[in-house]
Amino acid sequence: MAKIVLLSLPAYGHVNPQLPVVAELVRRGHSLTVFNEASFGPLIRRTGADFVAYPPVLSVADLARVLHDGDLMRWLALILGSSGPLLRGILPELRRNRPDLLLFDGVAVWGEMAATNLRLPSVSIATSFIFEVFRGLEGGGEFWRYMRSFWLLFPNLVAAWVRMNAAAGTRSLPWRMPLMPRQGTVVTLVLTSKAIHPKTPKLESPRFAFVGSSIERSTRSETFDFSRLDGRPLVYVSLGTLHFGNQGFFDRAMEALADLPVQVVLSAGRGNDLSRFAHAPANFIIAEAVPQLDILERSALFLTHAGLNSMHEALWFGVPMVAVPQQFEQLRNARSIEAAGAALVLDDQCYGRPVTTAALRKAVDAVMADPGYRDRARALGQSLREAGGYEEAADRIETALAGGPTTKPRLLSIKHAA
């Protein structure tokens, strides 16, 4: 039995796909301890893992706040600014109870730094695509927005870098590219398939293992009264757990779908004021949070922000999408499945333009009228299943524990989308 620590991120889109991996490693007899924000304790303990709360430095609310307007530079400043204090908070515990292997979220810069500082073998678990800075940028608009934001936030970024240096010393600072995910010393597990990931030389790099989608219902806790569903085609609407403050989008979605012969489940987001939805059309069911896997399994269409976890869960059940990304990372996610013919993308929000009711309705009508979208979503979902999922991830982690190579060939049923 090995002693393993996971340094996670306080975001449900990152935690949910990691929980099946944690549960599987516990089932195999390993001792798992997961660090995260205190509010995630009950969810993590359900897997059988031990839980340690981070110092109160970074929260779900913090991430939602900086991503409200889709500015990834503000998000980067928050992550870097939190890394020094988080590192100081966790290093004493890791020294007292030194693990055999350190796992960390691909965004958790402090995880990479802790592994370097303590000379621990490490495996990164990436719940997002590989971001290579200039590769795949959405034209000049994205580039100049990043540049403008970078210079505005430059003092914050420098201060964060200085604090990280003070916390761990220069030898622990994160230098390696790509920018995200931060890489493990042994391997980086990317929770997607090569068929879905945008083209990059990293697809064939032995440092990255594409293990598919990590999905297991028993790790989820949300409930829903399914007797409320009346048999009409189901459309699911959600902006995830970080962007639910975009009330204007929800209002336009309600207008667009009000007279369709469908039933709509709208997940408004944990903590959202449901009184804002008092004017919801009769064919809408509104909830703060729903069991997303169970809802998607019943859905004909997903109207989504295209967070990678949500996107994967839709593809897992072969559900086509209308994607309304709220920031450029999500736009890259959405473009990958649009290119494969499983979605239509409305990119207005990324460029500061509210998506219109008419555009939403047109896209929904187009996807629901063409069964080819569902067929192609099913094919992409099959590539996620064939890559192995949480069991494959656990296999790779056990191989890392044994000190052996973590890469091996795996055949996919479809070729990478052009």
C-alpha atoms as one frame of an Amber mdcrd trajectory, in Angstrom:
protein
   0.000   0.000   0.000   1.404   3.370  -1.041   0.920   6.746   0.590  -0.360
   9.228  -2.011  -1.269  12.906  -1.692  -3.389  14.874  -4.174  -3.195  18.677
  -4.213  -6.451  19.663  -5.879  -8.104  22.916  -6.986 -11.286  24.440  -5.493
 -13.369  24.128  -8.658 -15.995  21.437  -9.269 -14.984  21.102 -12.922 -11.554
  19.998 -11.695 -12.585  18.024  -8.613 -15.382  15.952 -10.196 -13.170  14.156
 -12.759 -10.454  13.585 -10.149 -12.773  11.930  -7.626 -13.170   8.651  -9.577
  -9.369   8.348  -9.780  -9.094   8.905  -6.026 -11.861   6.384  -5.298 -10.242
   3.776  -7.550  -6.852   4.155  -5.866  -8.506   3.803  -2.444 -10.312   0.684
  -3.691  -6.934  -0.754  -4.722  -5.670  -0.365  -1.173  -3.652   2.851  -1.334
  -3.743   5.539   1.338  -4.980   8.783  -0.229  -4.993  12.248   1.284  -6.568
  15.085  -0.703  -5.935  18.779  -0.025  -8.556  21.327  -1.068 -10.729  24.171
   0.174 -12.650  23.212   3.328 -16.059  23.140   1.588 -14.937  20.161  -0.552
 -14.250  17.988   2.505 -17.547  16.031   2.575 -17.441  15.301  -1.154 -13.845
  14.078  -1.009 -14.304  11.964   2.142 -17.070  10.021   0.372 -14.369   8.423
  -1.801 -12.701   6.922   1.283  -9.773   9.346   1.098  -8.583  11.492   3.983
  -9.028  15.238   3.631  -6.883  18.200   4.649  -8.131  21.772   4.207  -5.910
  24.325   2.538  -5.277  27.551   4.431  -8.062  30.026   3.494  -6.204  31.495
   0.520  -8.130  30.376  -2.579 -11.837  29.566  -2.920 -14.529  28.731  -5.472
 -15.813  32.277  -5.047 -12.373  33.709  -5.831 -12.151  31.734  -9.078 -15.698
  32.721 -10.068 -14.913  36.374  -9.385 -11.820  36.569 -11.591 -13.411  34.561
 -14.410 -16.622  36.567 -14.422 -15.537  38.576 -17.476 -13.504  35.766 -19.071
 -10.094  37.381 -18.457  -7.593  34.522 -18.105  -4.821  36.929 -17.095  -6.767
  37.829 -13.947  -7.145  34.105 -13.344  -3.385  33.611 -13.806  -2.644  36.447
 -11.369  -4.922  34.795  -8.796  -3.302  31.364  -9.226   0.242  32.732  -8.998
  -0.674  35.001  -6.094  -2.175  32.077  -4.172   0.672  29.662  -4.842   3.177
  31.105  -2.346   0.781  31.162   0.650  -0.611  27.725  -0.236   2.884  26.287
  -0.538   3.875  27.646   2.875   0.698  26.146   4.312   1.132  22.627   2.934
   4.895  22.031   3.068   5.033  21.367   6.850   2.310  18.716   6.557   3.983
  17.079   3.556   7.302  16.973   5.425   5.670  15.367   8.482   3.777  12.783
   6.424   5.975  12.413   3.371   4.053  10.632   0.590   5.455   8.058  -1.802
   3.923   9.980  -4.717   2.499  13.468  -5.096  -0.442  14.029  -7.413  -1.490
  17.560  -8.265  -4.056  19.322 -10.401  -2.583  20.632 -13.634  -3.460  24.183
 -12.538  -1.987  23.775  -9.030   1.337  25.554  -9.475   1.958  24.978  -5.767
   1.793  21.220  -6.423   4.599  21.335  -8.956   6.611  23.535  -6.583   6.022
  21.219  -3.621   7.225  18.211  -5.619  10.374  20.083  -6.636  10.997  21.433
  -3.138  10.643  18.027  -1.449  12.176  16.027  -4.335   9.058  13.894  -4.635
   8.049  11.918  -7.715   4.879  13.494  -9.044   2.016  12.976 -11.477  -0.018
  15.903 -12.764  -3.742  15.397 -13.484  -4.860  17.825 -16.185  -8.560  18.572
 -16.501  -8.007  21.053 -19.340  -6.365  21.020 -22.742  -2.651  21.723 -23.072
  -2.218  25.490 -23.432   0.887  26.464 -25.393   0.373  30.253 -25.194   0.437
  31.219 -28.882  -0.600  27.942 -30.495  -4.312  27.980 -31.297  -5.040  31.581
 -30.281  -8.346  32.812 -31.667  -6.831  35.458 -33.934  -5.706  38.932 -33.013
  -8.667  39.634 -30.735  -7.573  37.082 -28.162  -3.898  38.013 -28.440  -4.438
  41.735 -27.896  -6.875  41.164 -25.078  -4.262  39.051 -23.291  -1.528  41.611
 -23.955  -3.605  44.490 -22.637  -4.588  42.537 -19.549  -1.004  41.348 -19.020
   0.362  44.892 -18.869  -2.466  46.091 -16.631  -1.805  43.212 -14.234   1.983
  43.226 -14.601   2.637  44.617 -11.068   0.365  41.920  -9.591   2.105  39.186
 -11.560   5.563  40.379 -10.483   4.467  40.576  -6.843   3.042  37.047  -7.053
   6.300  35.752  -8.557   8.313  37.374  -5.753   6.039  35.817  -3.116   6.432
  32.390  -4.720  10.213  32.796  -4.699  10.128  33.752  -1.031   7.966  30.740
  -0.207  10.033  28.067  -1.906  13.265  29.420  -3.328  14.292  29.856  -6.940
  14.913  26.158  -7.538  11.200  25.454  -6.979   9.839  28.104  -9.322   7.773
  26.797 -12.264   9.736  27.416 -15.465   8.751  24.586 -17.762   6.471  25.099
 -20.775   3.658  24.649 -21.741   2.059  27.187 -19.442  -0.722  24.767 -18.526
  -0.959  22.101 -17.374   1.951  22.150 -14.966   3.770  18.867 -15.533   4.516
  16.009 -13.179   8.064  14.742 -12.847   6.935  11.278 -14.012   3.961  11.937
 -16.300   1.040  14.272 -16.880  -2.335  12.569 -17.217  -4.597  14.495 -19.586
  -8.250  13.650 -18.974  -9.360  13.687 -22.600  -8.714  11.681 -25.757  -6.378
  12.427 -28.633  -9.433  12.444 -30.913 -10.793  15.499 -29.095  -7.683  17.449
 -28.123  -6.594  20.190 -30.565  -3.594  19.251 -32.677  -0.249  19.681 -30.937
   3.130  17.874 -30.962   2.396  17.024 -27.320  -0.113  14.412 -28.507   2.837
  12.085 -29.131   5.041  13.212 -26.249   5.851  10.466 -23.707   5.461  13.082
 -20.947   1.694  13.283 -21.608  -0.739  10.375 -21.339  -4.245  10.902 -22.752
  -6.415   8.686 -20.578  -9.919   9.747 -21.580 -12.763  10.983 -19.448 -12.921
  10.165 -15.733 -16.612   9.605 -14.987 -18.206   7.606 -12.159 -21.707   8.382
 -10.841 -21.119   7.229  -7.276 -18.762  10.152  -6.626 -21.559  12.710  -7.190
 -23.967  13.984  -4.546 -26.637  16.116  -6.280 -30.276  14.974  -6.346 -33.243
  15.675  -8.620 -36.929  14.740  -8.780 -37.047  12.939 -12.125 -40.832  12.600
 -11.916 -40.921  16.243 -13.054 -39.763  15.195 -16.518 -42.775  14.617 -18.769
 -41.277  12.840 -21.788 -40.738  15.785 -24.105 -37.231  16.111 -25.599 -34.967
  17.459 -22.878 -32.649  20.444 -23.289 -30.122  21.007 -20.523 -28.759  24.524
 -19.891 -25.774  25.257 -17.659 -22.850  27.667 -17.375 -21.060  25.482 -14.820
 -20.011  26.483 -11.326 -17.863  29.541 -12.103 -19.846  31.532 -14.702 -23.381
  31.244 -13.350 -23.486  34.986 -12.644 -24.270  35.709 -16.304 -27.971  36.314
 -15.729 -28.349  37.990 -19.110 -27.433  34.735 -20.851 -30.003  32.811 -18.832
 -32.677  35.401 -19.664 -31.975  35.120 -23.391 -31.909  31.327 -23.202 -35.352
  31.380 -21.593 -36.645  33.639 -24.368 -35.108  31.449 -27.062 -36.488  28.152
 -25.740 -39.847  29.275 -24.308 -42.027  28.181 -27.238 -40.084  25.095 -28.316
 -41.861  21.731 -27.840 -39.186  20.669 -25.345 -38.654  20.590 -21.598 -35.675
  22.537 -20.274 -33.650  21.898 -17.124 -31.605  24.961 -16.221 -28.838  24.612
 -13.651 -28.509  28.123 -12.233 -25.367  27.500 -10.142 -24.758  26.933  -6.446
 -25.617  30.073  -4.516 -27.561  31.745  -7.323 -30.730  33.548  -6.253 -33.543
  31.500  -7.781 -35.970  34.404  -7.358 -34.253  35.829 -10.450 -35.997  33.087
 -12.410 -39.538  33.871 -11.239 -40.417  34.736 -14.855 -39.181  31.382 -16.238
 -41.366  29.899 -19.000 -43.669  26.998 -18.173 -41.435  24.463 -19.939 -38.450
  25.281 -17.665 -37.313  23.536 -14.476 -34.847  25.683 -12.510 -32.436  24.345
  -9.881 -29.201  25.551  -8.289 -27.474  22.260  -9.106 -28.558  18.961 -10.626
 -27.007  15.490 -11.047 -25.451  16.438 -14.355 -24.624  12.906 -15.503 -28.203
  11.728 -15.007 -29.634  14.803 -16.714 -27.276  14.548 -19.685 -28.081  10.859
 -20.122 -31.683  11.934 -20.800 -30.893  15.029 -22.882 -31.358  15.741 -26.581
 -29.198  18.888 -26.464 -26.813  20.654 -24.097 -26.602  24.460 -24.099 -23.251
  24.929 -22.392 -20.290  27.182 -21.647 -18.024  24.335 -22.895 -16.017  23.815
 -19.752 -14.007  20.693 -20.543 -15.544  18.546 -17.815 -19.100  19.432 -18.854
 -18.227  18.960 -22.513 -16.772  15.521 -21.856 -19.785  14.445 -19.841 -22.083
  15.438 -22.704 -19.973  13.522 -25.228 -19.893  10.515 -22.892 -23.646  10.209
 -23.455 -23.524  11.270 -27.096 -25.264  14.599 -26.483 -24.695  17.306 -29.137
 -24.111  20.861 -27.983 -24.693  24.514 -28.635 -21.645  26.065 -26.992 -21.574
  29.642 -25.692 -18.030  29.932 -24.249 -17.517  32.549 -21.578 -13.745  32.833
 -22.072 -11.103  31.834 -24.579 -10.060  28.539 -22.971 -13.663  27.380 -23.312
 -13.729  28.665 -26.885 -10.796  26.376 -27.736 -12.664  23.496 -26.107 -15.762
  24.253 -28.127 -13.902  24.665 -31.417 -12.473  21.158 -31.053 -15.915  19.546
 -31.049 -17.373  21.951 -33.585 -14.592  20.868 -35.977 -15.633  17.272 -35.380
 -19.269  18.104 -36.150 -20.724  17.549 -32.670 -21.569  21.166 -31.804 -22.266
  24.675 -32.991 -20.319  27.494 -31.339 -21.511  31.037 -30.615 -18.379  32.987
 -29.698 -19.945  36.391 -28.946 -19.382  36.309 -25.189 -15.622  35.845 -25.554
 -15.445  39.090 -27.506 -17.611  41.065 -25.095 -20.832  40.807 -27.100 -23.894
  39.220 -25.462 -25.200  36.331 -27.537 -28.625  37.206 -28.951 -31.902  35.367
 -28.450 -32.210  34.908 -32.211 -28.735  33.370 -32.517 -29.421  30.964 -29.661
 -32.711  29.852 -31.184 -31.217  29.402 -34.652 -28.351  27.274 -33.322 -30.620
  25.128 -31.144 -33.013  24.531 -34.047 -30.124  23.580 -36.356 -28.564  21.041
 -33.988 -31.839  19.440 -32.970 -32.949  19.085 -36.607 -29.781  17.257 -37.729
 -29.211  13.758 -36.264 -25.645  13.884 -37.560 -24.644  16.043 -34.598 -25.668
  13.283 -32.184 -23.947  10.611 -34.265 -20.682  12.541 -34.191 -21.033  13.270
 -30.463 -21.383   9.529 -29.868 -18.221   8.842 -31.866 -16.254  11.347 -29.783
 -17.739   9.873 -26.616 -16.531   6.456 -27.699 -12.980   7.813 -27.999 -13.219
   8.980 -24.368 -14.337   5.527 -23.227 -11.676   3.671 -25.222  -8.870   5.769
 -23.734  -9.524   4.061 -20.395 -10.800   6.747 -18.005 -10.184   6.639 -14.266
  -9.054   3.000 -14.305  -6.380   3.807 -16.886  -5.362   6.843 -14.819  -5.037
   4.651 -11.728  -2.963   2.134 -13.705  -0.578   4.880 -14.797  -0.281   6.183
 -11.242   0.552   2.700  -9.944   3.163   2.364 -12.686   4.636   5.688 -11.565
   4.770   4.339  -8.005   6.659   1.294  -9.243   9.143   3.489 -11.087   8.321
   2.054 -14.501   7.429   3.724 -17.819   3.972   5.249 -17.814   3.298   5.353
 -21.540   1.846   2.550 -23.627   0.068   2.373 -26.979  -3.710   2.535 -27.094
  -5.871   2.307 -30.207  -8.728   4.718 -30.822 -11.779   4.043 -32.957 -11.760
   7.367 -34.790  -9.030   9.607 -36.121  -8.290  13.032 -34.726 -10.750  15.590
 -36.025  -9.199  17.926 -38.571
